[in-house]
Amino acid sequence: MKQITASGQSVEEAVQAALEQLNASRDQVEIEVIDEGKKGLLGVFGSKRSIVKISLVKDPIEEAQRFIEDVTGKMGIDVQVATQVNDRHVTFDLQGDKIALLIGKRGQTLNALQYLVQLFMNKNKKHYYTVMLDAQGYRQRRKETLEVLAARMAEKSVRNKTKVALEPMPAFERKIIHMALQNDDRVTTYSDSIDPHRHIVIEAK
Amino acid sequence: MKALIESIVLPLVDNPEEVVIDETVEQNKVVYHLTVHQDDVGKVIGKNGRIAKAIRTLIYAANTDADKRIYLDIM
């Protein structure tokens, strides 16, 4: 991390001087005031200059984008990354030729990368980000598949008056199933067992 | 493949200079042995091995050599 100290007649002036030196804007840096300084008598006697320490912080979103490009590039898959930020929720949409290879069976490769990107973004950071990795509309297609599956399994559960256990899924996919069936008053849904084997159970009432 | 493992592991650890990856090629498998600083072990394994599992998933997906299976050993 790049950091410099600068001084000026006032804190404000010191900050300005530092920003000019780093060629950065205020939202790219962290400011630490080391000495407030003193005006002194008539601005001449006993005056002390203000000293500030300025550190250049890298934009975590840009860094994460570079991380994704780096890892996928080394996997032999070239992707274009489009980034969407919604407060603390960041979506990276990946586009490219061999995108199926990156999604993997039931999205497991995409989910693995998503987990690592989330770790990367939240390492030593003050703010917590949630990360979603999408690849050419995969998440939406998966959502539709899961909703169809949910409806079919609910039918089966009602027809046979039994519990139906689905295969293990990550939390955000289980949520899609819970949501899809929450208004179906013939069945209840819950999750059983612990990660990585946590899965949905649909039970007829 | 070594470059891929590095690109994933280096940003996750606090002591990137102490990351060592050894490669052993055998008849039908390639074994990568990953060693990190003592304080970083948890950062590459994770709770219930979740991080290790994610790293393995990615390197398996990147393996295009059908004759050789890849293994990743940590520590």
PDB file of C-alpha atoms in Angstrom:
ATOM      1  CA  MET A   1       0.000   0.000   0.000  1.00  0.00           C
ATOM      2  CA  LYS A   2       1.353   3.393  -1.032  1.00  0.00           C
ATOM      3  CA  GLN A   3       1.412   6.057   1.638  1.00  0.00           C
ATOM      4  CA  ILE A   4       2.964   9.455   2.173  1.00  0.00           C
ATOM      5  CA  THR A   5       3.018  12.142   4.816  1.00  0.00           C
ATOM      6  CA  ALA A   6       2.484  15.776   3.958  1.00  0.00           C
ATOM      7  CA  SER A   7       2.321  19.022   5.847  1.00  0.00           C
ATOM      8  CA  GLY A   8       0.542  22.349   5.357  1.00  0.00           C
ATOM      9  CA  GLN A   9      -0.720  25.462   7.121  1.00  0.00           C
ATOM     10  CA  SER A  10      -3.907  23.636   8.007  1.00  0.00           C
ATOM     11  CA  VAL A  11      -5.110  20.035   7.957  1.00  0.00           C
ATOM     12  CA  GLU A  12      -7.066  20.806   4.813  1.00  0.00           C
ATOM     13  CA  GLU A  13      -4.030  22.207   3.025  1.00  0.00           C
ATOM     14  CA  ALA A  14      -1.889  19.261   4.033  1.00  0.00           C
ATOM     15  CA  VAL A  15      -4.487  16.838   2.675  1.00  0.00           C
ATOM     16  CA  GLN A  16      -4.700  18.765  -0.586  1.00  0.00           C
ATOM     17  CA  ALA A  17      -0.927  18.717  -0.989  1.00  0.00           C
ATOM     18  CA  ALA A  18      -0.817  14.975  -0.371  1.00  0.00           C
ATOM     19  CA  LEU A  19      -3.619  14.257  -2.830  1.00  0.00           C
ATOM     20  CA  GLU A  20      -1.806  16.269  -5.486  1.00  0.00           C
ATOM     21  CA  GLN A  21       1.379  14.327  -4.891  1.00  0.00           C
ATOM     22  CA  LEU A  22      -0.402  10.986  -5.163  1.00  0.00           C
ATOM     23  CA  ASN A  23      -2.530  12.208  -8.017  1.00  0.00           C
ATOM     24  CA  ALA A  24      -5.572  10.738  -6.286  1.00  0.00           C
ATOM     25  CA  SER A  25      -9.027  11.875  -5.281  1.00  0.00           C
ATOM     26  CA  ARG A  26     -10.335  11.963  -1.743  1.00  0.00           C
ATOM     27  CA  ASP A  27     -12.397   8.763  -1.952  1.00  0.00           C
ATOM     28  CA  GLN A  28      -9.368   6.702  -2.961  1.00  0.00           C
ATOM     29  CA  VAL A  29      -7.426   7.441   0.197  1.00  0.00           C
ATOM     30  CA  GLU A  30      -7.448   7.022   3.925  1.00  0.00           C
ATOM     31  CA  ILE A  31      -6.487  10.094   5.921  1.00  0.00           C
ATOM     32  CA  GLU A  32      -4.809  10.012   9.292  1.00  0.00           C
ATOM     33  CA  VAL A  33      -4.107  13.288  11.071  1.00  0.00           C
ATOM     34  CA  ILE A  34      -0.786  13.119  12.894  1.00  0.00           C
ATOM     35  CA  ASP A  35      -0.634  16.704  14.054  1.00  0.00           C
ATOM     36  CA  GLU A  36      -3.470  19.221  13.914  1.00  0.00           C
ATOM     37  CA  GLY A  37      -0.974  22.063  13.944  1.00  0.00           C
ATOM     38  CA  LYS A  38      -1.362  25.454  15.585  1.00  0.00           C
ATOM     39  CA  LYS A  39      -2.211  28.802  14.095  1.00  0.00           C
ATOM     40  CA  GLY A  40       0.168  30.641  16.422  1.00  0.00           C
ATOM     41  CA  LEU A  41       0.272  34.306  17.300  1.00  0.00           C
ATOM     42  CA  LEU A  42      -0.541  36.465  14.284  1.00  0.00           C
ATOM     43  CA  GLY A  43       0.050  33.365  12.217  1.00  0.00           C
ATOM     44  CA  VAL A  44       3.784  33.804  12.738  1.00  0.00           C
ATOM     45  CA  PHE A  45       4.960  33.053  16.268  1.00  0.00           C
ATOM     46  CA  GLY A  46       4.638  29.585  17.666  1.00  0.00           C
ATOM     47  CA  SER A  47       2.768  28.290  14.656  1.00  0.00           C
ATOM     48  CA  LYS A  48       3.017  24.598  13.934  1.00  0.00           C
ATOM     49  CA  ARG A  49       2.344  23.031  10.606  1.00  0.00           C
ATOM     50  CA  SER A  50      -0.349  20.365  10.296  1.00  0.00           C
ATOM     51  CA  ILE A  51       0.857  16.921   9.401  1.00  0.00           C
ATOM     52  CA  VAL A  52      -1.267  14.221   7.839  1.00  0.00           C
ATOM     53  CA  LYS A  53      -0.592  10.701   6.681  1.00  0.00           C
ATOM     54  CA  ILE A  54      -2.342   9.651   3.499  1.00  0.00           C
ATOM     55  CA  SER A  55      -2.599   6.051   2.340  1.00  0.00           C
ATOM     56  CA  LEU A  56      -3.739   5.087  -1.077  1.00  0.00           C
ATOM     57  CA  VAL A  57      -6.359   2.369  -0.718  1.00  0.00           C
ATOM     58  CA  LYS A  58      -7.103   0.271  -3.721  1.00  0.00           C
ATOM     59  CA  ASP A  59     -10.646  -0.044  -4.890  1.00  0.00           C
ATOM     60  CA  PRO A  60     -11.674  -3.537  -3.669  1.00  0.00           C
ATOM     61  CA  ILE A  61     -14.078  -3.965  -6.571  1.00  0.00           C
ATOM     62  CA  GLU A  62     -11.433  -3.241  -9.206  1.00  0.00           C
ATOM     63  CA  GLU A  63      -9.022  -5.512  -7.358  1.00  0.00           C
ATOM     64  CA  ALA A  64     -11.583  -8.321  -7.306  1.00  0.00           C
ATOM     65  CA  GLN A  65     -12.194  -7.883 -11.018  1.00  0.00           C
ATOM     66  CA  ARG A  66      -8.457  -8.228 -11.642  1.00  0.00           C
ATOM     67  CA  PHE A  67      -8.400 -11.335  -9.407  1.00  0.00           C
ATOM     68  CA  ILE A  68     -11.191 -12.942 -11.467  1.00  0.00           C
ATOM     69  CA  GLU A  69      -9.457 -12.122 -14.755  1.00  0.00           C
ATOM     70  CA  ASP A  70      -6.165 -13.446 -13.436  1.00  0.00           C
ATOM     71  CA  VAL A  71      -7.573 -16.766 -12.175  1.00  0.00           C
ATOM     72  CA  THR A  72      -9.799 -17.452 -15.194  1.00  0.00           C
ATOM     73  CA  GLY A  73      -6.964 -16.469 -17.561  1.00  0.00           C
ATOM     74  CA  LYS A  74      -4.694 -19.041 -15.921  1.00  0.00           C
ATOM     75  CA  MET A  75      -7.461 -21.624 -16.255  1.00  0.00           C
ATOM     76  CA  GLY A  76      -7.240 -20.989 -19.992  1.00  0.00           C
ATOM     77  CA  ILE A  77     -10.613 -19.288 -20.144  1.00  0.00           C
ATOM     78  CA  ASP A  78     -10.725 -15.705 -21.347  1.00  0.00           C
ATOM     79  CA  VAL A  79     -13.615 -13.742 -19.914  1.00  0.00           C
ATOM     80  CA  GLN A  80     -14.927 -10.213 -20.016  1.00  0.00           C
ATOM     81  CA  VAL A  81     -16.110  -9.063 -16.624  1.00  0.00           C
ATOM     82  CA  ALA A  82     -19.006  -6.639 -16.230  1.00  0.00           C
ATOM     83  CA  THR A  83     -19.400  -5.320 -12.707  1.00  0.00           C
ATOM     84  CA  GLN A  84     -22.576  -4.183 -11.017  1.00  0.00           C
ATOM     85  CA  VAL A  85     -22.502  -2.661  -7.568  1.00  0.00           C
ATOM     86  CA  ASN A  86     -25.575  -2.333  -5.419  1.00  0.00           C
ATOM     87  CA  ASP A  87     -24.503  -0.918  -2.068  1.00  0.00           C
ATOM     88  CA  ARG A  88     -22.553  -3.781  -0.440  1.00  0.00           C
ATOM     89  CA  HIS A  89     -23.693  -6.340  -2.951  1.00  0.00           C
ATOM     90  CA  VAL A  90     -21.442  -6.831  -5.964  1.00  0.00           C
ATOM     91  CA  THR A  91     -22.310  -8.845  -9.062  1.00  0.00           C
ATOM     92  CA  PHE A  92     -19.660  -9.829 -11.557  1.00  0.00           C
ATOM     93  CA  ASP A  93     -21.057 -11.019 -14.862  1.00  0.00           C
ATOM     94  CA  LEU A  94     -18.640 -13.125 -16.894  1.00  0.00           C
ATOM     95  CA  GLN A  95     -18.796 -13.481 -20.655  1.00  0.00           C
ATOM     96  CA  GLY A  96     -16.557 -15.571 -22.867  1.00  0.00           C
ATOM     97  CA  ASP A  97     -16.083 -18.466 -25.252  1.00  0.00           C
ATOM     98  CA  LYS A  98     -15.559 -21.436 -22.961  1.00  0.00           C
ATOM     99  CA  ILE A  99     -17.928 -20.244 -20.276  1.00  0.00           C
ATOM    100  CA  ALA A 100     -19.496 -23.699 -19.771  1.00  0.00           C
ATOM    101  CA  LEU A 101     -16.158 -24.955 -18.501  1.00  0.00           C
ATOM    102  CA  LEU A 102     -16.172 -22.209 -15.909  1.00  0.00           C
ATOM    103  CA  ILE A 103     -19.720 -22.918 -14.742  1.00  0.00           C
ATOM    104  CA  GLY A 104     -19.126 -26.632 -14.253  1.00  0.00           C
ATOM    105  CA  LYS A 105     -21.587 -29.316 -13.255  1.00  0.00           C
ATOM    106  CA  ARG A 106     -24.545 -27.652 -11.491  1.00  0.00           C
ATOM    107  CA  GLY A 107     -22.480 -24.480 -11.246  1.00  0.00           C
ATOM    108  CA  GLN A 108     -19.940 -25.966  -8.858  1.00  0.00           C
ATOM    109  CA  THR A 109     -16.912 -24.342 -10.500  1.00  0.00           C
ATOM    110  CA  LEU A 110     -18.640 -20.968 -10.653  1.00  0.00           C
ATOM    111  CA  ASN A 111     -19.660 -21.311  -7.003  1.00  0.00           C
ATOM    112  CA  ALA A 112     -16.103 -22.213  -5.975  1.00  0.00           C
ATOM    113  CA  LEU A 113     -14.744 -19.121  -7.710  1.00  0.00           C
ATOM    114  CA  GLN A 114     -17.525 -17.010  -6.228  1.00  0.00           C
ATOM    115  CA  TYR A 115     -16.557 -18.157  -2.741  1.00  0.00           C
ATOM    116  CA  LEU A 116     -12.888 -17.342  -3.332  1.00  0.00           C
ATOM    117  CA  VAL A 117     -13.707 -13.901  -4.751  1.00  0.00           C
ATOM    118  CA  GLN A 118     -15.831 -13.174  -1.697  1.00  0.00           C
ATOM    119  CA  LEU A 119     -12.931 -14.166   0.570  1.00  0.00           C
ATOM    120  CA  PHE A 120     -10.530 -12.059  -1.468  1.00  0.00           C
ATOM    121  CA  MET A 121     -12.745  -8.972  -1.276  1.00  0.00           C
ATOM    122  CA  ASN A 122     -13.324  -9.215   2.444  1.00  0.00           C
ATOM    123  CA  LYS A 123      -9.760  -9.959   3.451  1.00  0.00           C
ATOM    124  CA  ASN A 124      -8.472  -7.155   5.693  1.00  0.00           C
ATOM    125  CA  LYS A 125     -11.251  -4.859   4.590  1.00  0.00           C
ATOM    126  CA  LYS A 126     -13.371  -2.565   6.678  1.00  0.00           C
ATOM    127  CA  HIS A 127     -16.508  -3.119   4.673  1.00  0.00           C
ATOM    128  CA  TYR A 128     -18.173  -6.439   4.126  1.00  0.00           C
ATOM    129  CA  TYR A 129     -19.225  -7.285   0.600  1.00  0.00           C
ATOM    130  CA  THR A 130     -21.449 -10.066  -0.630  1.00  0.00           C
ATOM    131  CA  VAL A 131     -20.362 -11.371  -3.994  1.00  0.00           C
ATOM    132  CA  MET A 132     -22.366 -12.948  -6.780  1.00  0.00           C
ATOM    133  CA  LEU A 133     -20.715 -14.403  -9.845  1.00  0.00           C
ATOM    134  CA  ASP A 134     -22.899 -14.817 -12.890  1.00  0.00           C
ATOM    135  CA  ALA A 135     -22.009 -16.240 -16.287  1.00  0.00           C
ATOM    136  CA  GLN A 136     -24.131 -15.367 -19.287  1.00  0.00           C
ATOM    137  CA  GLY A 137     -27.411 -15.524 -17.408  1.00  0.00           C
ATOM    138  CA  TYR A 138     -26.614 -18.828 -15.659  1.00  0.00           C
ATOM    139  CA  ARG A 139     -28.079 -17.743 -12.307  1.00  0.00           C
ATOM    140  CA  GLN A 140     -31.416 -16.821 -13.887  1.00  0.00           C
ATOM    141  CA  ARG A 141     -31.571 -20.079 -15.876  1.00  0.00           C
ATOM    142  CA  ARG A 142     -30.694 -22.048 -12.741  1.00  0.00           C
ATOM    143  CA  LYS A 143     -33.404 -20.220 -10.794  1.00  0.00           C
ATOM    144  CA  GLU A 144     -36.004 -21.228 -13.378  1.00  0.00           C
ATOM    145  CA  THR A 145     -34.776 -24.846 -13.327  1.00  0.00           C
ATOM    146  CA  LEU A 146     -34.973 -24.935  -9.528  1.00  0.00           C
ATOM    147  CA  GLU A 147     -38.484 -23.496  -9.506  1.00  0.00           C
ATOM    148  CA  VAL A 148     -39.650 -26.179 -11.933  1.00  0.00           C
ATOM    149  CA  LEU A 149     -37.922 -28.819  -9.808  1.00  0.00           C
ATOM    150  CA  ALA A 150     -39.545 -27.438  -6.651  1.00  0.00           C
ATOM    151  CA  ALA A 151     -43.030 -27.609  -8.143  1.00  0.00           C
ATOM    152  CA  ARG A 152     -42.482 -31.151  -9.416  1.00  0.00           C
ATOM    153  CA  MET A 153     -41.085 -32.424  -6.115  1.00  0.00           C
ATOM    154  CA  ALA A 154     -43.926 -30.764  -4.178  1.00  0.00           C
ATOM    155  CA  GLU A 155     -46.388 -32.631  -6.399  1.00  0.00           C
ATOM    156  CA  LYS A 156     -44.578 -35.890  -5.723  1.00  0.00           C
ATOM    157  CA  SER A 157     -44.567 -35.257  -1.995  1.00  0.00           C
ATOM    158  CA  VAL A 158     -48.334 -34.545  -1.937  1.00  0.00           C
ATOM    159  CA  ARG A 159     -49.181 -37.471  -4.177  1.00  0.00           C
ATOM    160  CA  ASN A 160     -47.201 -40.019  -2.157  1.00  0.00           C
ATOM    161  CA  LYS A 161     -47.753 -38.298   1.201  1.00  0.00           C
ATOM    162  CA  THR A 162     -44.026 -38.567   1.913  1.00  0.00           C
ATOM    163  CA  LYS A 163     -40.978 -36.467   2.519  1.00  0.00           C
ATOM    164  CA  VAL A 164     -38.904 -35.680  -0.540  1.00  0.00           C
ATOM    165  CA  ALA A 165     -35.223 -34.889   0.014  1.00  0.00           C
ATOM    166  CA  LEU A 166     -33.378 -32.934  -2.672  1.00  0.00           C
ATOM    167  CA  GLU A 167     -29.663 -33.088  -3.373  1.00  0.00           C
ATOM    168  CA  PRO A 168     -27.326 -30.779  -1.421  1.00  0.00           C
ATOM    169  CA  MET A 169     -27.238 -27.166  -2.633  1.00  0.00           C
ATOM    170  CA  PRO A 170     -25.572 -23.936  -1.544  1.00  0.00           C
ATOM    171  CA  ALA A 171     -27.617 -21.585   0.649  1.00  0.00           C
ATOM    172  CA  PHE A 172     -28.670 -19.177  -2.108  1.00  0.00           C
ATOM    173  CA  GLU A 173     -30.070 -22.061  -4.187  1.00  0.00           C
ATOM    174  CA  ARG A 174     -31.963 -23.541  -1.235  1.00  0.00           C
ATOM    175  CA  LYS A 175     -33.463 -20.109  -0.701  1.00  0.00           C
ATOM    176  CA  ILE A 176     -34.894 -20.173  -4.233  1.00  0.00           C
ATOM    177  CA  ILE A 177     -36.698 -23.465  -3.429  1.00  0.00           C
ATOM    178  CA  HIS A 178     -37.999 -22.228  -0.065  1.00  0.00           C
ATOM    179  CA  MET A 179     -39.321 -19.074  -1.750  1.00  0.00           C
ATOM    180  CA  ALA A 180     -40.908 -21.020  -4.607  1.00  0.00           C
ATOM    181  CA  LEU A 181     -42.910 -23.202  -2.201  1.00  0.00           C
ATOM    182  CA  GLN A 182     -43.668 -20.784   0.610  1.00  0.00           C
ATOM    183  CA  ASN A 183     -47.147 -20.071  -0.758  1.00  0.00           C
ATOM    184  CA  ASP A 184     -47.936 -23.710  -1.453  1.00  0.00           C
ATOM    185  CA  ASP A 185     -50.002 -24.642   1.619  1.00  0.00           C
ATOM    186  CA  ARG A 186     -49.970 -28.372   0.856  1.00  0.00           C
ATOM    187  CA  VAL A 187     -46.289 -28.684   1.796  1.00  0.00           C
ATOM    188  CA  THR A 188     -43.660 -27.341   4.167  1.00  0.00           C
ATOM    189  CA  THR A 189     -39.968 -27.034   3.352  1.00  0.00           C
ATOM    190  CA  TYR A 190     -36.938 -27.088   5.590  1.00  0.00           C
ATOM    191  CA  SER A 191     -33.214 -27.701   5.326  1.00  0.00           C
ATOM    192  CA  ASP A 192     -31.568 -30.669   6.944  1.00  0.00           C
ATOM    193  CA  SER A 193     -28.005 -31.744   7.815  1.00  0.00           C
ATOM    194  CA  ILE A 194     -25.021 -29.379   7.752  1.00  0.00           C
ATOM    195  CA  ASP A 195     -22.898 -27.907   4.970  1.00  0.00           C
ATOM    196  CA  PRO A 196     -21.645 -29.166   2.594  1.00  0.00           C
ATOM    197  CA  HIS A 197     -24.449 -31.752   2.730  1.00  0.00           C
ATOM    198  CA  ARG A 198     -27.237 -29.364   3.692  1.00  0.00           C
ATOM    199  CA  HIS A 199     -30.262 -30.033   1.558  1.00  0.00           C
ATOM    200  CA  ILE A 200     -33.948 -29.261   1.243  1.00  0.00           C
ATOM    201  CA  VAL A 201     -36.657 -31.575   2.477  1.00  0.00           C
ATOM    202  CA  ILE A 202     -40.182 -31.082   1.180  1.00  0.00           C
ATOM    203  CA  GLU A 203     -42.857 -32.571   3.411  1.00  0.00           C
ATOM    204  CA  ALA A 204     -46.568 -32.971   2.725  1.00  0.00           C
ATOM    205  CA  LYS A 205     -48.768 -31.557   5.468  1.00  0.00           C
TER     206      LYS A 205
ATOM    207  CA  MET B   1      -1.286 -25.189 -13.466  1.00  0.00           C
ATOM    208  CA  LYS B   2       1.259 -24.037 -10.924  1.00  0.00           C
ATOM    209  CA  ALA B   3       0.594 -20.464 -12.048  1.00  0.00           C
ATOM    210  CA  LEU B   4      -3.131 -21.000 -11.483  1.00  0.00           C
ATOM    211  CA  ILE B   5      -2.605 -22.300  -7.947  1.00  0.00           C
ATOM    212  CA  GLU B   6      -0.353 -19.317  -7.237  1.00  0.00           C
ATOM    213  CA  SER B   7      -2.855 -16.835  -8.608  1.00  0.00           C
ATOM    214  CA  ILE B   8      -5.491 -18.204  -6.211  1.00  0.00           C
ATOM    215  CA  VAL B   9      -3.348 -18.769  -3.123  1.00  0.00           C
ATOM    216  CA  LEU B  10      -1.045 -15.737  -3.099  1.00  0.00           C
ATOM    217  CA  PRO B  11      -3.806 -13.131  -2.661  1.00  0.00           C
ATOM    218  CA  LEU B  12      -5.379 -15.149   0.180  1.00  0.00           C
ATOM    219  CA  VAL B  13      -2.344 -15.438   2.457  1.00  0.00           C
ATOM    220  CA  ASP B  14      -0.532 -12.881   4.598  1.00  0.00           C
ATOM    221  CA  ASN B  15       2.921 -14.246   3.794  1.00  0.00           C
ATOM    222  CA  PRO B  16       2.968 -14.770   0.020  1.00  0.00           C
ATOM    223  CA  GLU B  17       6.768 -15.051   0.005  1.00  0.00           C
ATOM    224  CA  GLU B  18       6.503 -18.297   1.986  1.00  0.00           C
ATOM    225  CA  VAL B  19       4.216 -20.100  -0.411  1.00  0.00           C
ATOM    226  CA  VAL B  20       5.894 -23.109  -1.993  1.00  0.00           C
ATOM    227  CA  ILE B  21       4.315 -25.340  -4.605  1.00  0.00           C
ATOM    228  CA  ASP B  22       6.073 -28.597  -5.534  1.00  0.00           C
ATOM    229  CA  GLU B  23       5.041 -30.600  -8.546  1.00  0.00           C
ATOM    230  CA  THR B  24       5.450 -34.366  -8.758  1.00  0.00           C
ATOM    231  CA  VAL B  25       4.535 -36.054 -12.024  1.00  0.00           C
ATOM    232  CA  GLU B  26       3.660 -39.725 -11.841  1.00  0.00           C
ATOM    233  CA  GLN B  27       2.368 -42.122 -14.433  1.00  0.00           C
ATOM    234  CA  ASN B  28      -1.272 -41.149 -14.383  1.00  0.00           C
ATOM    235  CA  LYS B  29      -1.379 -38.313 -11.935  1.00  0.00           C
ATOM    236  CA  VAL B  30       0.239 -35.012 -11.078  1.00  0.00           C
ATOM    237  CA  VAL B  31       0.528 -34.143  -7.425  1.00  0.00           C
ATOM    238  CA  TYR B  32       0.935 -30.532  -6.334  1.00  0.00           C
ATOM    239  CA  HIS B  33       2.194 -30.068  -2.840  1.00  0.00           C
ATOM    240  CA  LEU B  34       1.336 -26.706  -1.338  1.00  0.00           C
ATOM    241  CA  THR B  35       3.203 -25.359   1.670  1.00  0.00           C
ATOM    242  CA  VAL B  36       2.398 -22.042   3.314  1.00  0.00           C
ATOM    243  CA  HIS B  37       3.471 -20.110   6.398  1.00  0.00           C
ATOM    244  CA  GLN B  38       2.215 -21.622   9.628  1.00  0.00           C
ATOM    245  CA  ASP B  39      -0.183 -18.727  10.249  1.00  0.00           C
ATOM    246  CA  ASP B  40      -1.662 -19.037   6.779  1.00  0.00           C
ATOM    247  CA  VAL B  41      -2.641 -22.708   6.943  1.00  0.00           C
ATOM    248  CA  GLY B  42      -6.172 -21.844   7.997  1.00  0.00           C
ATOM    249  CA  LYS B  43      -6.467 -19.349   5.152  1.00  0.00           C
ATOM    250  CA  VAL B  44      -5.920 -22.000   2.488  1.00  0.00           C
ATOM    251  CA  ILE B  45      -7.911 -24.778   4.166  1.00  0.00           C
ATOM    252  CA  GLY B  46     -10.819 -22.893   5.713  1.00  0.00           C
ATOM    253  CA  LYS B  47     -13.585 -24.032   8.002  1.00  0.00           C
ATOM    254  CA  ASN B  48     -14.304 -27.695   7.247  1.00  0.00           C
ATOM    255  CA  GLY B  49     -11.856 -27.464   4.344  1.00  0.00           C
ATOM    256  CA  ARG B  50     -14.158 -25.179   2.398  1.00  0.00           C
ATOM    257  CA  ILE B  51     -11.391 -23.067   0.877  1.00  0.00           C
ATOM    258  CA  ALA B  52      -9.283 -26.128   0.025  1.00  0.00           C
ATOM    259  CA  LYS B  53     -12.315 -27.648  -1.652  1.00  0.00           C
ATOM    260  CA  ALA B  54     -12.956 -24.510  -3.712  1.00  0.00           C
ATOM    261  CA  ILE B  55      -9.306 -24.389  -4.831  1.00  0.00           C
ATOM    262  CA  ARG B  56      -9.442 -28.057  -5.830  1.00  0.00           C
ATOM    263  CA  THR B  57     -12.696 -27.567  -7.746  1.00  0.00           C
ATOM    264  CA  LEU B  58     -11.063 -24.821  -9.813  1.00  0.00           C
ATOM    265  CA  ILE B  59      -7.891 -26.734 -10.612  1.00  0.00           C
ATOM    266  CA  TYR B  60      -9.829 -29.872 -11.551  1.00  0.00           C
ATOM    267  CA  ALA B  61     -11.905 -27.758 -13.947  1.00  0.00           C
ATOM    268  CA  ALA B  62      -8.741 -26.326 -15.474  1.00  0.00           C
ATOM    269  CA  ASN B  63      -7.170 -29.743 -16.048  1.00  0.00           C
ATOM    270  CA  THR B  64      -7.411 -30.454 -19.755  1.00  0.00           C
ATOM    271  CA  ASP B  65      -5.061 -33.437 -19.750  1.00  0.00           C
ATOM    272  CA  ALA B  66      -7.483 -36.354 -19.586  1.00  0.00           C
ATOM    273  CA  ASP B  67      -4.731 -38.913 -18.960  1.00  0.00           C
ATOM    274  CA  LYS B  68      -3.519 -37.313 -15.783  1.00  0.00           C
ATOM    275  CA  ARG B  69      -5.576 -36.689 -12.709  1.00  0.00           C
ATOM    276  CA  ILE B  70      -4.549 -33.774 -10.503  1.00  0.00           C
ATOM    277  CA  TYR B  71      -4.107 -33.922  -6.755  1.00  0.00           C
ATOM    278  CA  LEU B  72      -3.541 -31.028  -4.431  1.00  0.00           C
ATOM    279  CA  ASP B  73      -1.882 -31.735  -1.109  1.00  0.00           C
ATOM    280  CA  ILE B  74      -1.780 -29.015   1.483  1.00  0.00           C
ATOM    281  CA  MET B  75       1.115 -29.058   3.970  1.00  0.00           C
TER     282      MET B  75
END
